[in-house]
Each structure stands twice: as structure tokens, then as C-alpha cells.
mmCIF file of C-alpha atoms in Angstrom:
data_model
loop_
_atom_site.group_PDB
_atom_site.id
_atom_site.type_symbol
_atom_site.label_atom_id
_atom_site.label_comp_id
_atom_site.label_asym_id
_atom_site.label_seq_id
_atom_site.Cartn_x
_atom_site.Cartn_y
_atom_site.Cartn_z
ATOM 1 C CA MET A 1 72.674 109.944 56.102
ATOM 2 C CA ARG A 2 75.979 109.873 54.404
ATOM 3 C CA VAL A 3 75.700 108.023 51.120
ATOM 4 C CA VAL A 4 78.642 107.039 48.847
ATOM 5 C CA ILE A 5 77.795 106.499 45.198
ATOM 6 C CA ALA A 6 80.439 104.345 43.504
ATOM 7 C CA LEU A 7 79.090 103.306 40.131
ATOM 8 C CA ASP A 8 80.873 101.935 37.051
ATOM 9 C CA SER A 9 79.746 103.248 33.590
ATOM 10 C CA PHE A 10 76.516 101.912 32.087
ATOM 11 C CA LYS A 11 78.231 100.772 28.951
ATOM 12 C CA GLY A 12 77.090 102.488 25.860
ATOM 13 C CA SER A 13 74.513 104.538 27.778
ATOM 14 C CA ILE A 14 76.037 106.844 30.383
ATOM 15 C CA SER A 15 79.551 107.311 31.920
ATOM 16 C CA ALA A 16 80.370 106.466 35.521
ATOM 17 C CA ALA A 17 80.590 110.204 36.433
ATOM 18 C CA GLY A 18 77.294 111.008 34.709
ATOM 19 C CA ALA A 19 75.501 108.013 36.287
ATOM 20 C CA ALA A 20 76.728 108.956 39.788
ATOM 21 C CA GLU A 21 75.614 112.596 39.306
ATOM 22 C CA ALA A 22 72.176 111.493 37.992
ATOM 23 C CA LEU A 23 71.620 109.088 40.956
ATOM 24 C CA ALA A 24 72.724 111.871 43.337
ATOM 25 C CA ALA A 25 70.266 114.302 41.749
ATOM 26 C CA GLY A 26 67.379 111.949 42.737
ATOM 27 C CA TRP A 27 68.590 111.447 46.312
ATOM 28 C CA ASP A 28 67.016 113.087 49.345
ATOM 29 C CA ALA A 29 68.353 116.654 49.646
ATOM 30 C CA GLY A 30 68.823 116.113 53.359
ATOM 31 C CA ASP A 31 71.457 113.385 52.869
ATOM 32 C CA GLU A 32 75.132 113.996 52.382
ATOM 33 C CA VAL A 33 76.054 112.320 49.086
ATOM 34 C CA VAL A 34 79.670 111.568 48.132
ATOM 35 C CA LEU A 35 80.517 110.615 44.571
ATOM 36 C CA ARG A 36 83.253 108.196 43.733
ATOM 37 C CA PRO A 37 82.862 107.170 40.094
ATOM 38 C CA MET A 38 84.564 103.820 39.527
ATOM 39 C CA ALA A 39 86.038 101.741 36.733
ATOM 40 C CA ASP A 40 87.704 98.261 36.539
ATOM 41 C CA GLY A 41 89.904 98.566 33.477
ATOM 42 C CA GLY A 42 87.095 98.872 30.946
ATOM 43 C CA GLU A 43 85.147 101.754 29.564
ATOM 44 C CA GLY A 44 85.595 104.852 31.837
ATOM 45 C CA THR A 45 89.011 103.967 33.213
ATOM 46 C CA LEU A 46 90.691 106.917 31.531
ATOM 47 C CA ASP A 47 87.992 109.258 32.838
ATOM 48 C CA ALA A 48 88.348 107.891 36.397
ATOM 49 C CA PHE A 49 92.106 108.686 36.368
ATOM 50 C CA ALA A 50 91.514 112.099 34.691
ATOM 51 C CA VAL A 51 89.112 113.147 37.489
ATOM 52 C CA ALA A 52 91.172 111.750 40.338
ATOM 53 C CA VAL A 53 94.740 112.936 39.431
ATOM 54 C CA PRO A 54 95.421 116.661 39.494
ATOM 55 C CA GLY A 55 97.477 117.717 36.447
ATOM 56 C CA ALA A 56 96.470 114.738 34.305
ATOM 57 C CA THR A 57 96.631 115.698 30.616
ATOM 58 C CA ARG A 58 94.764 114.121 27.690
ATOM 59 C CA MET A 59 97.043 113.388 24.766
ATOM 60 C CA PRO A 60 95.263 113.073 21.406
ATOM 61 C CA VAL A 61 96.082 110.200 19.130
ATOM 62 C CA THR A 62 94.623 108.819 15.854
ATOM 63 C CA VAL A 63 94.491 105.032 15.756
ATOM 64 C CA THR A 64 92.974 102.230 13.659
ATOM 65 C CA GLY A 65 89.748 101.182 15.229
ATOM 66 C CA PRO A 66 88.244 97.667 15.457
ATOM 67 C CA HIS A 67 86.321 98.468 12.276
ATOM 68 C CA GLY A 68 89.500 99.269 10.348
ATOM 69 C CA ARG A 69 88.837 102.982 10.158
ATOM 70 C CA ALA A 70 90.523 105.927 11.836
ATOM 71 C CA VAL A 71 89.471 106.749 15.433
ATOM 72 C CA GLU A 72 90.238 109.964 17.225
ATOM 73 C CA ALA A 73 91.200 108.829 20.709
ATOM 74 C CA SER A 74 93.565 109.919 23.504
ATOM 75 C CA TRP A 75 95.818 108.518 26.173
ATOM 76 C CA LEU A 76 96.286 110.177 29.525
ATOM 77 C CA LEU A 77 99.634 111.567 30.793
ATOM 78 C CA LEU A 78 99.935 111.668 34.585
ATOM 79 C CA PRO A 79 102.357 114.091 36.189
ATOM 80 C CA PRO A 80 105.895 112.985 37.144
ATOM 81 C CA THR A 81 106.464 111.087 40.460
ATOM 82 C CA ALA A 82 109.521 109.604 42.192
ATOM 83 C CA GLU A 83 108.514 106.239 40.678
ATOM 84 C CA ALA A 84 107.845 107.647 37.212
ATOM 85 C CA PRO A 85 109.967 110.794 36.701
ATOM 86 C CA GLN A 86 108.867 111.229 33.092
ATOM 87 C CA GLY A 87 105.273 110.699 33.954
ATOM 88 C CA THR A 88 102.872 107.772 33.587
ATOM 89 C CA GLY A 89 100.864 106.950 30.476
ATOM 90 C CA VAL A 90 97.365 105.591 30.989
ATOM 91 C CA VAL A 91 95.941 103.870 27.850
ATOM 92 C CA GLU A 92 92.418 102.437 27.589
ATOM 93 C CA LEU A 93 91.534 99.674 25.217
ATOM 94 C CA ALA A 94 87.853 100.623 25.296
ATOM 95 C CA SER A 95 88.400 103.955 23.539
ATOM 96 C CA THR A 96 90.859 102.588 20.949
ATOM 97 C CA SER A 97 89.770 98.994 20.202
ATOM 98 C CA GLY A 98 86.521 98.754 22.197
ATOM 99 C CA ILE A 99 83.251 97.134 21.327
ATOM 100 C CA GLU A 100 81.310 100.391 21.637
ATOM 101 C CA LEU A 101 83.210 101.778 18.699
ATOM 102 C CA LEU A 102 81.437 99.231 16.463
ATOM 103 C CA ALA A 103 78.058 100.741 17.302
ATOM 104 C CA GLY A 104 76.379 97.367 17.231
ATOM 105 C CA ASP A 105 77.945 96.246 14.020
ATOM 106 C CA LEU A 106 79.969 93.406 15.510
ATOM 107 C CA ARG A 107 82.947 91.990 13.626
ATOM 108 C CA PRO A 108 83.745 88.672 15.497
ATOM 109 C CA TRP A 109 86.316 87.514 12.881
ATOM 110 C CA ASP A 110 87.930 90.830 11.847
ATOM 111 C CA ALA A 111 87.980 93.266 14.729
ATOM 112 C CA ASP A 112 91.339 93.492 16.347
ATOM 113 C CA THR A 113 93.511 95.407 18.903
ATOM 114 C CA THR A 114 95.753 97.366 16.521
ATOM 115 C CA GLY A 115 94.480 100.692 17.762
ATOM 116 C CA PHE A 116 95.220 99.887 21.374
ATOM 117 C CA GLY A 117 98.805 99.005 20.334
ATOM 118 C CA GLN A 118 99.158 102.224 18.399
ATOM 119 C CA ALA A 119 98.035 104.302 21.392
ATOM 120 C CA ILE A 120 100.545 102.401 23.647
ATOM 121 C CA ALA A 121 103.239 103.200 21.055
ATOM 122 C CA ALA A 122 102.324 106.840 21.148
ATOM 123 C CA ALA A 123 102.735 106.928 24.896
ATOM 124 C CA LEU A 124 106.162 105.182 24.609
ATOM 125 C CA ASP A 125 107.163 107.757 21.893
ATOM 126 C CA HIS A 126 106.369 110.472 24.389
ATOM 127 C CA GLY A 127 108.880 108.995 26.785
ATOM 128 C CA VAL A 128 106.706 107.948 29.741
ATOM 129 C CA SER A 129 108.463 106.159 32.577
ATOM 130 C CA LYS A 130 105.485 103.773 33.289
ATOM 131 C CA LEU A 131 102.331 102.555 31.651
ATOM 132 C CA VAL A 132 98.976 101.763 33.166
ATOM 133 C CA LEU A 133 96.732 99.863 30.725
ATOM 134 C CA GLY A 134 93.006 99.299 31.076
ATOM 135 C CA ILE A 135 91.874 96.292 28.926
ATOM 136 C CA GLY A 136 88.155 95.852 29.436
ATOM 137 C CA SER A 137 85.400 96.301 26.767
ATOM 138 C CA SER A 138 87.270 94.706 23.917
ATOM 139 C CA ALA A 139 85.643 94.221 20.520
ATOM 140 C CA SER A 140 87.713 91.261 19.418
ATOM 141 C CA THR A 141 89.093 87.803 20.178
ATOM 142 C CA ASP A 142 92.479 88.240 18.478
ATOM 143 C CA GLY A 143 94.729 87.124 21.374
ATOM 144 C CA GLY A 144 96.155 90.652 21.491
ATOM 145 C CA ILE A 145 97.996 89.992 18.187
ATOM 146 C CA GLY A 146 97.085 93.316 16.730
ATOM 147 C CA MET A 147 98.467 95.135 19.691
ATOM 148 C CA LEU A 148 101.671 93.024 19.592
ATOM 149 C CA ARG A 149 102.204 93.835 15.947
ATOM 150 C CA ALA A 150 101.726 97.537 16.522
ATOM 151 C CA LEU A 151 104.516 97.251 19.085
ATOM 152 C CA GLY A 152 106.888 95.445 16.729
ATOM 153 C CA ALA A 153 106.080 91.732 16.860
ATOM 154 C CA ARG A 154 105.885 89.555 13.733
ATOM 155 C CA VAL A 155 103.043 87.038 13.638
ATOM 156 C CA THR A 156 103.005 84.846 10.485
ATOM 157 C CA ARG A 157 101.414 81.877 8.768
ATOM 158 C CA SER A 158 103.234 78.641 7.946
ATOM 159 C CA ASP A 159 104.356 80.180 4.624
ATOM 160 C CA GLY A 160 105.866 83.137 6.370
ATOM 161 C CA SER A 161 103.224 85.756 5.319
ATOM 162 C CA PRO A 162 101.513 87.960 7.910
ATOM 163 C CA VAL A 163 98.306 86.656 9.366
ATOM 164 C CA ALA A 164 95.113 88.600 8.774
ATOM 165 C CA ALA A 165 93.614 90.860 11.445
ATOM 166 C CA GLY A 166 91.417 89.515 14.204
ATOM 167 C CA ALA A 167 90.305 85.971 14.963
ATOM 168 C CA ARG A 168 90.445 85.288 11.218
ATOM 169 C CA GLY A 169 94.275 85.627 11.433
ATOM 170 C CA LEU A 170 94.471 84.010 14.854
ATOM 171 C CA VAL A 171 93.438 80.575 13.400
ATOM 172 C CA ASP A 172 96.384 80.719 10.902
ATOM 173 C CA VAL A 173 99.144 81.548 13.457
ATOM 174 C CA ALA A 174 102.214 79.407 12.884
ATOM 175 C CA HIS A 175 105.122 81.561 14.075
ATOM 176 C CA VAL A 176 105.318 84.403 16.577
ATOM 177 C CA ASP A 177 108.509 86.470 16.653
ATOM 178 C CA LEU A 178 108.659 88.784 19.661
ATOM 179 C CA SER A 179 112.317 89.847 19.133
ATOM 180 C CA GLY A 180 111.229 93.180 17.581
ATOM 181 C CA LEU A 181 108.964 94.210 20.485
ATOM 182 C CA ARG A 182 109.597 97.607 21.910
ATOM 183 C CA PRO A 183 111.188 97.531 25.360
ATOM 184 C CA LEU A 184 109.071 98.157 28.426
ATOM 185 C CA PRO A 185 109.345 101.588 30.002
ATOM 186 C CA ALA A 186 111.729 101.798 32.985
ATOM 187 C CA GLY A 187 108.830 101.746 35.493
ATOM 188 C CA GLY A 188 107.192 98.716 33.889
ATOM 189 C CA VAL A 189 103.603 98.153 32.628
ATOM 190 C CA VAL A 190 100.613 97.482 34.919
ATOM 191 C CA VAL A 191 97.581 96.025 33.276
ATOM 192 C CA LEU A 192 94.091 96.645 34.868
ATOM 193 C CA ALA A 193 91.915 93.647 33.992
ATOM 194 C CA ASP A 194 88.246 93.422 34.838
ATOM 195 C CA VAL A 195 88.038 89.538 34.684
ATOM 196 C CA THR A 196 90.123 86.721 35.973
ATOM 197 C CA ASN A 197 89.363 84.215 33.116
ATOM 198 C CA PRO A 198 92.265 82.172 31.607
ATOM 199 C CA LEU A 199 93.055 82.240 27.878
ATOM 200 C CA VAL A 200 91.369 78.934 26.973
ATOM 201 C CA GLY A 201 88.930 76.386 28.134
ATOM 202 C CA PRO A 202 85.294 76.617 29.310
ATOM 203 C CA ARG A 203 86.037 79.826 31.119
ATOM 204 C CA GLY A 204 88.390 81.189 28.463
ATOM 205 C CA ALA A 205 88.258 84.084 26.132
ATOM 206 C CA ALA A 206 86.382 82.461 23.333
ATOM 207 C CA ALA A 207 83.865 80.430 25.398
ATOM 208 C CA VAL A 208 82.815 83.227 27.783
ATOM 209 C CA PHE A 209 83.307 86.453 25.854
ATOM 210 C CA GLY A 210 83.228 85.375 22.216
ATOM 211 C CA PRO A 211 79.451 85.363 22.005
ATOM 212 C CA GLN A 212 79.274 88.971 23.279
ATOM 213 C CA LYS A 213 81.537 89.902 20.362
ATOM 214 C CA GLY A 214 79.387 88.135 17.831
ATOM 215 C CA LEU A 215 81.101 84.780 17.721
ATOM 216 C CA ALA A 216 78.637 82.044 16.704
ATOM 217 C CA PRO A 217 78.300 78.953 19.051
ATOM 218 C CA HIS A 218 79.707 76.633 16.382
ATOM 219 C CA SER A 219 82.790 78.831 16.086
ATOM 220 C CA ILE A 220 83.778 78.946 19.757
ATOM 221 C CA HIS A 221 85.672 75.674 19.786
ATOM 222 C CA ARG A 222 87.647 76.637 16.651
ATOM 223 C CA VAL A 223 88.715 79.975 18.152
ATOM 224 C CA ASP A 224 89.573 78.302 21.520
ATOM 225 C CA ARG A 225 91.823 75.793 19.778
ATOM 226 C CA ALA A 226 93.513 78.658 17.851
ATOM 227 C CA LEU A 227 94.175 80.456 21.144
ATOM 228 C CA ALA A 228 95.665 77.308 22.605
ATOM 229 C CA ALA A 229 97.870 76.827 19.489
ATOM 230 C CA TYR A 230 98.955 80.486 19.736
ATOM 231 C CA ALA A 231 99.995 79.917 23.401
ATOM 232 C CA ALA A 232 101.947 76.807 22.317
ATOM 233 C CA ALA A 233 103.679 78.674 19.598
ATOM 234 C CA VAL A 234 105.212 81.076 22.171
ATOM 235 C CA GLY A 235 105.668 78.438 24.873
ATOM 236 C CA ALA A 236 103.474 80.164 27.406
ATOM 237 C CA ALA A 237 100.866 78.787 29.743
ATOM 238 C CA ALA A 238 97.225 79.366 28.710
ATOM 239 C CA ASP A 239 95.617 78.803 32.108
ATOM 240 C CA VAL A 240 96.872 81.840 34.016
ATOM 241 C CA PRO A 241 94.038 83.937 35.523
ATOM 242 C CA GLY A 242 93.413 87.195 33.671
ATOM 243 C CA THR A 243 95.070 86.128 30.366
ATOM 244 C CA GLY A 244 91.641 85.689 28.776
ATOM 245 C CA ALA A 245 90.764 89.285 29.422
ATOM 246 C CA ALA A 246 89.990 91.376 26.309
ATOM 247 C CA GLY A 247 89.916 88.416 23.988
ATOM 248 C CA GLY A 248 93.353 87.261 25.046
ATOM 249 C CA THR A 249 94.995 90.710 25.173
ATOM 250 C CA GLY A 250 95.866 89.990 28.806
ATOM 251 C CA PHE A 251 97.853 87.044 27.516
ATOM 252 C CA ALA A 252 99.642 89.071 24.901
ATOM 253 C CA LEU A 253 100.608 91.730 27.486
ATOM 254 C CA THR A 254 102.151 89.052 29.727
ATOM 255 C CA LEU A 255 104.339 88.055 26.751
ATOM 256 C CA TRP A 256 105.528 91.665 26.617
ATOM 257 C CA GLY A 257 106.389 91.468 30.378
ATOM 258 C CA ALA A 258 103.444 93.412 31.807
ATOM 259 C CA ARG A 259 101.858 92.613 35.179
ATOM 260 C CA LEU A 260 98.153 91.793 35.312
ATOM 261 C CA LEU A 261 96.223 93.269 38.279
ATOM 262 C CA PRO A 262 92.516 93.427 39.188
ATOM 263 C CA GLY A 263 91.292 96.837 37.907
ATOM 264 C CA ALA A 264 88.711 97.768 40.431
ATOM 265 C CA PRO A 265 91.091 97.819 43.499
ATOM 266 C CA GLU A 266 93.628 99.950 41.737
ATOM 267 C CA VAL A 267 91.040 102.522 40.645
ATOM 268 C CA ALA A 268 89.512 102.437 44.189
ATOM 269 C CA ALA A 269 92.840 103.270 45.766
ATOM 270 C CA LEU A 270 93.239 106.177 43.385
ATOM 271 C CA VAL A 271 89.915 107.696 44.124
ATOM 272 C CA GLY A 272 90.040 107.097 47.956
ATOM 273 C CA LEU A 273 87.023 104.818 47.958
ATOM 274 C CA SER A 274 87.947 103.021 51.217
ATOM 275 C CA SER A 275 88.135 106.136 53.338
ATOM 276 C CA ALA A 276 84.890 107.429 51.851
ATOM 277 C CA VAL A 277 83.068 104.177 52.574
ATOM 278 C CA ALA A 278 84.413 103.933 56.090
ATOM 279 C CA GLY A 279 82.348 106.923 57.186
ATOM 280 C CA ALA A 280 79.197 106.074 55.234
ATOM 281 C CA ASP A 281 75.747 104.860 56.217
ATOM 282 C CA LEU A 282 75.013 103.380 52.815
ATOM 283 C CA VAL A 283 76.979 102.619 49.627
ATOM 284 C CA VAL A 284 75.384 102.434 46.247
ATOM 285 C CA THR A 285 77.216 100.627 43.423
ATOM 286 C CA GLY A 286 76.252 99.310 40.008
ATOM 287 C CA GLU A 287 76.866 98.958 36.296
ATOM 288 C CA GLY A 288 75.010 98.625 33.047
ATOM 289 C CA SER A 289 74.339 94.882 33.193
ATOM 290 C CA PHE A 290 74.618 92.898 36.418
ATOM 291 C CA ASP A 291 74.832 89.270 35.637
ATOM 292 C CA GLY A 292 76.600 85.987 36.448
ATOM 293 C CA GLN A 293 79.927 87.375 35.310
ATOM 294 C CA SER A 294 79.731 90.464 37.524
ATOM 295 C CA ALA A 295 81.289 88.470 40.458
ATOM 296 C CA ALA A 296 84.521 87.971 38.530
ATOM 297 C CA GLY A 297 86.372 91.253 39.145
ATOM 298 C CA LYS A 298 83.697 93.712 38.201
ATOM 299 C CA VAL A 299 83.019 96.994 40.097
ATOM 300 C CA PRO A 300 79.799 96.045 42.013
ATOM 301 C CA ALA A 301 81.354 92.898 43.459
ATOM 302 C CA PHE A 302 84.476 94.718 44.543
ATOM 303 C CA VAL A 303 82.560 97.632 46.073
ATOM 304 C CA GLY A 304 80.105 95.299 47.710
ATOM 305 C CA ALA A 305 82.921 93.304 49.346
ATOM 306 C CA LEU A 306 84.724 96.492 50.485
ATOM 307 C CA ALA A 307 81.498 97.864 52.098
ATOM 308 C CA ALA A 308 80.804 94.537 53.785
ATOM 309 C CA ASP A 309 84.330 94.490 55.263
ATOM 310 C CA LEU A 310 83.667 97.865 56.691
ATOM 311 C CA GLY A 311 80.171 96.994 58.034
ATOM 312 C CA VAL A 312 78.301 99.369 55.665
ATOM 313 C CA PRO A 313 75.235 98.209 53.812
ATOM 314 C CA VAL A 314 75.319 98.365 50.027
ATOM 315 C CA ALA A 315 72.661 98.804 47.445
ATOM 316 C CA LEU A 316 72.809 97.939 43.739
ATOM 317 C CA VAL A 317 71.442 99.795 40.741
ATOM 318 C CA ALA A 318 71.918 98.428 37.224
ATOM 319 C CA GLY A 319 70.527 98.911 33.731
ATOM 320 C CA ARG A 320 69.422 95.274 33.991
ATOM 321 C CA ILE A 321 69.715 92.572 36.546
ATOM 322 C CA ALA A 322 69.965 89.214 34.852
ATOM 323 C CA PRO A 323 68.106 86.142 36.185
ATOM 324 C CA ASP A 324 71.357 84.330 36.921
ATOM 325 C CA ALA A 325 72.709 87.218 38.980
ATOM 326 C CA ASP A 326 73.291 86.692 42.700
ATOM 327 C CA VAL A 327 72.064 89.771 44.554
ATOM 328 C CA SER A 328 71.875 88.287 47.989
ATOM 329 C CA ALA A 329 74.748 90.486 49.341
ATOM 330 C CA PHE A 330 72.821 93.719 48.532
ATOM 331 C CA ALA A 331 70.462 95.396 50.957
ATOM 332 C CA ALA A 332 68.349 96.748 48.099
ATOM 333 C CA THR A 333 68.425 96.598 44.270
ATOM 334 C CA ALA A 334 66.964 98.665 41.425
ATOM 335 C CA SER A 335 66.844 97.846 37.736
ATOM 336 C CA LEU A 336 66.451 100.677 35.271
ATOM 337 C CA THR A 337 64.851 98.287 32.833
ATOM 338 C CA ASN A 338 62.169 97.413 35.320
ATOM 339 C CA LEU A 339 61.578 101.039 36.170
ATOM 340 C CA ALA A 340 61.449 102.195 32.540
ATOM 341 C CA GLY A 341 59.429 99.123 31.334
ATOM 342 C CA THR A 342 61.857 98.171 28.583
ATOM 343 C CA ALA A 343 65.569 98.015 28.098
ATOM 344 C CA GLU A 344 65.275 100.438 25.095
ATOM 345 C CA ALA A 345 63.518 103.040 27.246
ATOM 346 C CA SER A 346 66.037 102.845 30.061
ATOM 347 C CA GLN A 347 69.009 103.139 27.666
ATOM 348 C CA ALA A 348 67.432 106.130 25.847
ATOM 349 C CA GLU A 349 67.148 108.133 29.143
ATOM 350 C CA PRO A 350 69.523 106.609 31.595
ATOM 351 C CA ALA A 351 69.741 109.817 33.778
ATOM 352 C CA ARG A 352 66.015 109.999 34.211
ATOM 353 C CA TRP A 353 65.708 106.390 35.355
ATOM 354 C CA LEU A 354 68.720 106.713 37.617
ATOM 355 C CA ARG A 355 67.022 109.635 39.343
ATOM 356 C CA ASP A 356 63.943 107.467 39.766
ATOM 357 C CA ALA A 357 66.162 104.562 41.082
ATOM 358 C CA ALA A 358 67.393 106.846 43.829
ATOM 359 C CA ALA A 359 63.913 107.287 45.084
ATOM 360 C CA SER A 360 63.452 103.513 45.180
ATOM 361 C CA LEU A 361 66.698 102.864 46.991
ATOM 362 C CA ALA A 362 66.869 105.681 49.481
ATOM 363 C CA PRO A 363 65.725 104.518 52.943
ATOM 364 C CA ARG A 364 62.856 106.654 54.225
#
């Protein structure tokens, strides 16, 4: 058999590349196994570009993380092209303002996207012709205000004083002055989003993703109203798909003039996923938690649809498969939690359980 392994990272547990290698290690030695680590704009996007693009260079940068402390991160400089003669900068929100940086100590009211904006500014200072931004795995619901301020915007309260960081400041927004924003690079800014949710409403940033970032149920409506008021303050629509990504950072980037695109198709094109799948007998995809949200732009849904279009069966492996997840499109599934007995055990040794998952998924 020819098997293509196209996994996303298992967030906080193992990278996409590491997960693919571990699954391959458990596969039948008689099969041809092709690795295509994937990402959708969230954690691992920088790594996917670094692996796929010859000559890509990591550029170190120190930023203010979502906990308010310094974080040693990097952005990626891609070699010059006709479209981007001074190179393209790839910046990942996950490694600069991401939820994994909090190590479980969630800060629903105070985490923000300042570090992401600082890394973008560093790429602009370098002189890149184009920016590609991955905005998944955010730690905050700040509407991207931290990022905008790092790029020169002024966001103030009714008395003219700067708002506080995070959602705490979002609820006090009265005025947004974008006149000081740094100009876009000549080749523009492309944003890789992993979800299609709007900024506000029952599918918005606060309602859907706020609880993951520690926002209490009784606070969701307050933050949702603050996001709506923020959109009204800048005279922009709050119902555009993708603007709710990364706690509203997608919305803030559209204010800057960036274009929102689904992340998984862009990364897939970069790594040549379609041509690899076309010659396969089986595709294996997956992520850390496969749940009801996984159908909205996440890697497994995209890879599954691509494989189906090419007539190739697809199997799913995940750290956990939630009860609300629809797995009807997959020929086989494997949950590391079920194999290990507990979520804690699977997260402690993901490579081991991925090897075991290969044995359960491989046709015999």
C-alpha cells in the first residue's frame, strides 16, 4: 500500500511532523508511507512552511507574551520570488500570543495579542515584500487590539486614556484611531485562519471560543457586546466569516487591509498534498481533539474532503474524539485516549500511542 499521513499537530502534546513520524514508525514496514505534516494557521504553521520551503530562515524575535512576560519566538523569512522580491515573512500567532504559552494558567480577561503584533512589526522592519500570518491557537479574546496597537493604532476609553490589555480593555473601547497603522507591505498580507466564525453572535469569537480561553459562561454576553461595540466604533461589519478567528484578530487584520483565507488549503498547496494523495491507497489525517468544531476549516475536514474528491479512503487518528464529532466520512478511526486508557496517559506519551494507533488503523 501507499499511505499518506497528513496530520495536524496534537496541540500541547506533539508537533505535526513528530506525530506523522510516530504514526509512520508503527506502520507495516511493507507499505510505502509518505509524510505530509499539515497545519491550518494555528500551532505548527511556521514549522510546515519551514519544512516545505527550501532556504526558509528563522528570524529570532523577543515579544510580550499573553502572560505579559517576554517570550523568545521567531518569524520565518521565505526566499525572494517574483511576487515578493524582498522575501515573504511568515508570522504565527500561536508562538507569540498563543494559548499554549500560558501552560494552563488561562487569562481570559488579560491575555492579548501584543506579541503577535510585535513579531509582525519585526518582519516589516526587515523589509519583507509580503506577509503570511497564521492566526490559530489564540490565548485571548481582545479583538486583535493588542496587535493593532503594536502596529501603531490608538484604542482609547471615553476619557481618551488607553484601554487596558485583553478583553478587560475591550469592554471599555470608545475610540479607535487607525491613522497611525503601519502601511501594508507592497505584496499585501494574507491571513491563514482555521475557522470561519464571524466576530459576534452565537457562532462568534466570545460564544464559541471564549470558554476555551477561560471565559466564564456569565461573561460571554458581555464580551460579545463589547466586540459588537468595537466593530461599530470602526464602522465595520461584524458578521463576515473568519473575523471571529483568534478572538477577533481576524477582524482586526481586515481593518488593516489583510485578506482572510482558509489556512489548510494554503498549507496543502505548499506541501504538495493533492499530488501525494492522488497516488495513495489510504490517507490518514488527524489532530489533538476531533470535535464538533473540526468541520469548520480544520485540517482533518479539509484532508478528508480532498481524499474523498480523489476517491481515496481516509482514516482519522486523534488524541480524543468527542461525542459530538461526526466521523461518518472516515473509513476507520483511532483515539489515543481510548488506546491509552486516559487523556493524561495519551498526552504524556503521544508518540507511543500513535505507534499503537497505526497498528489499529492499518488494513491487514
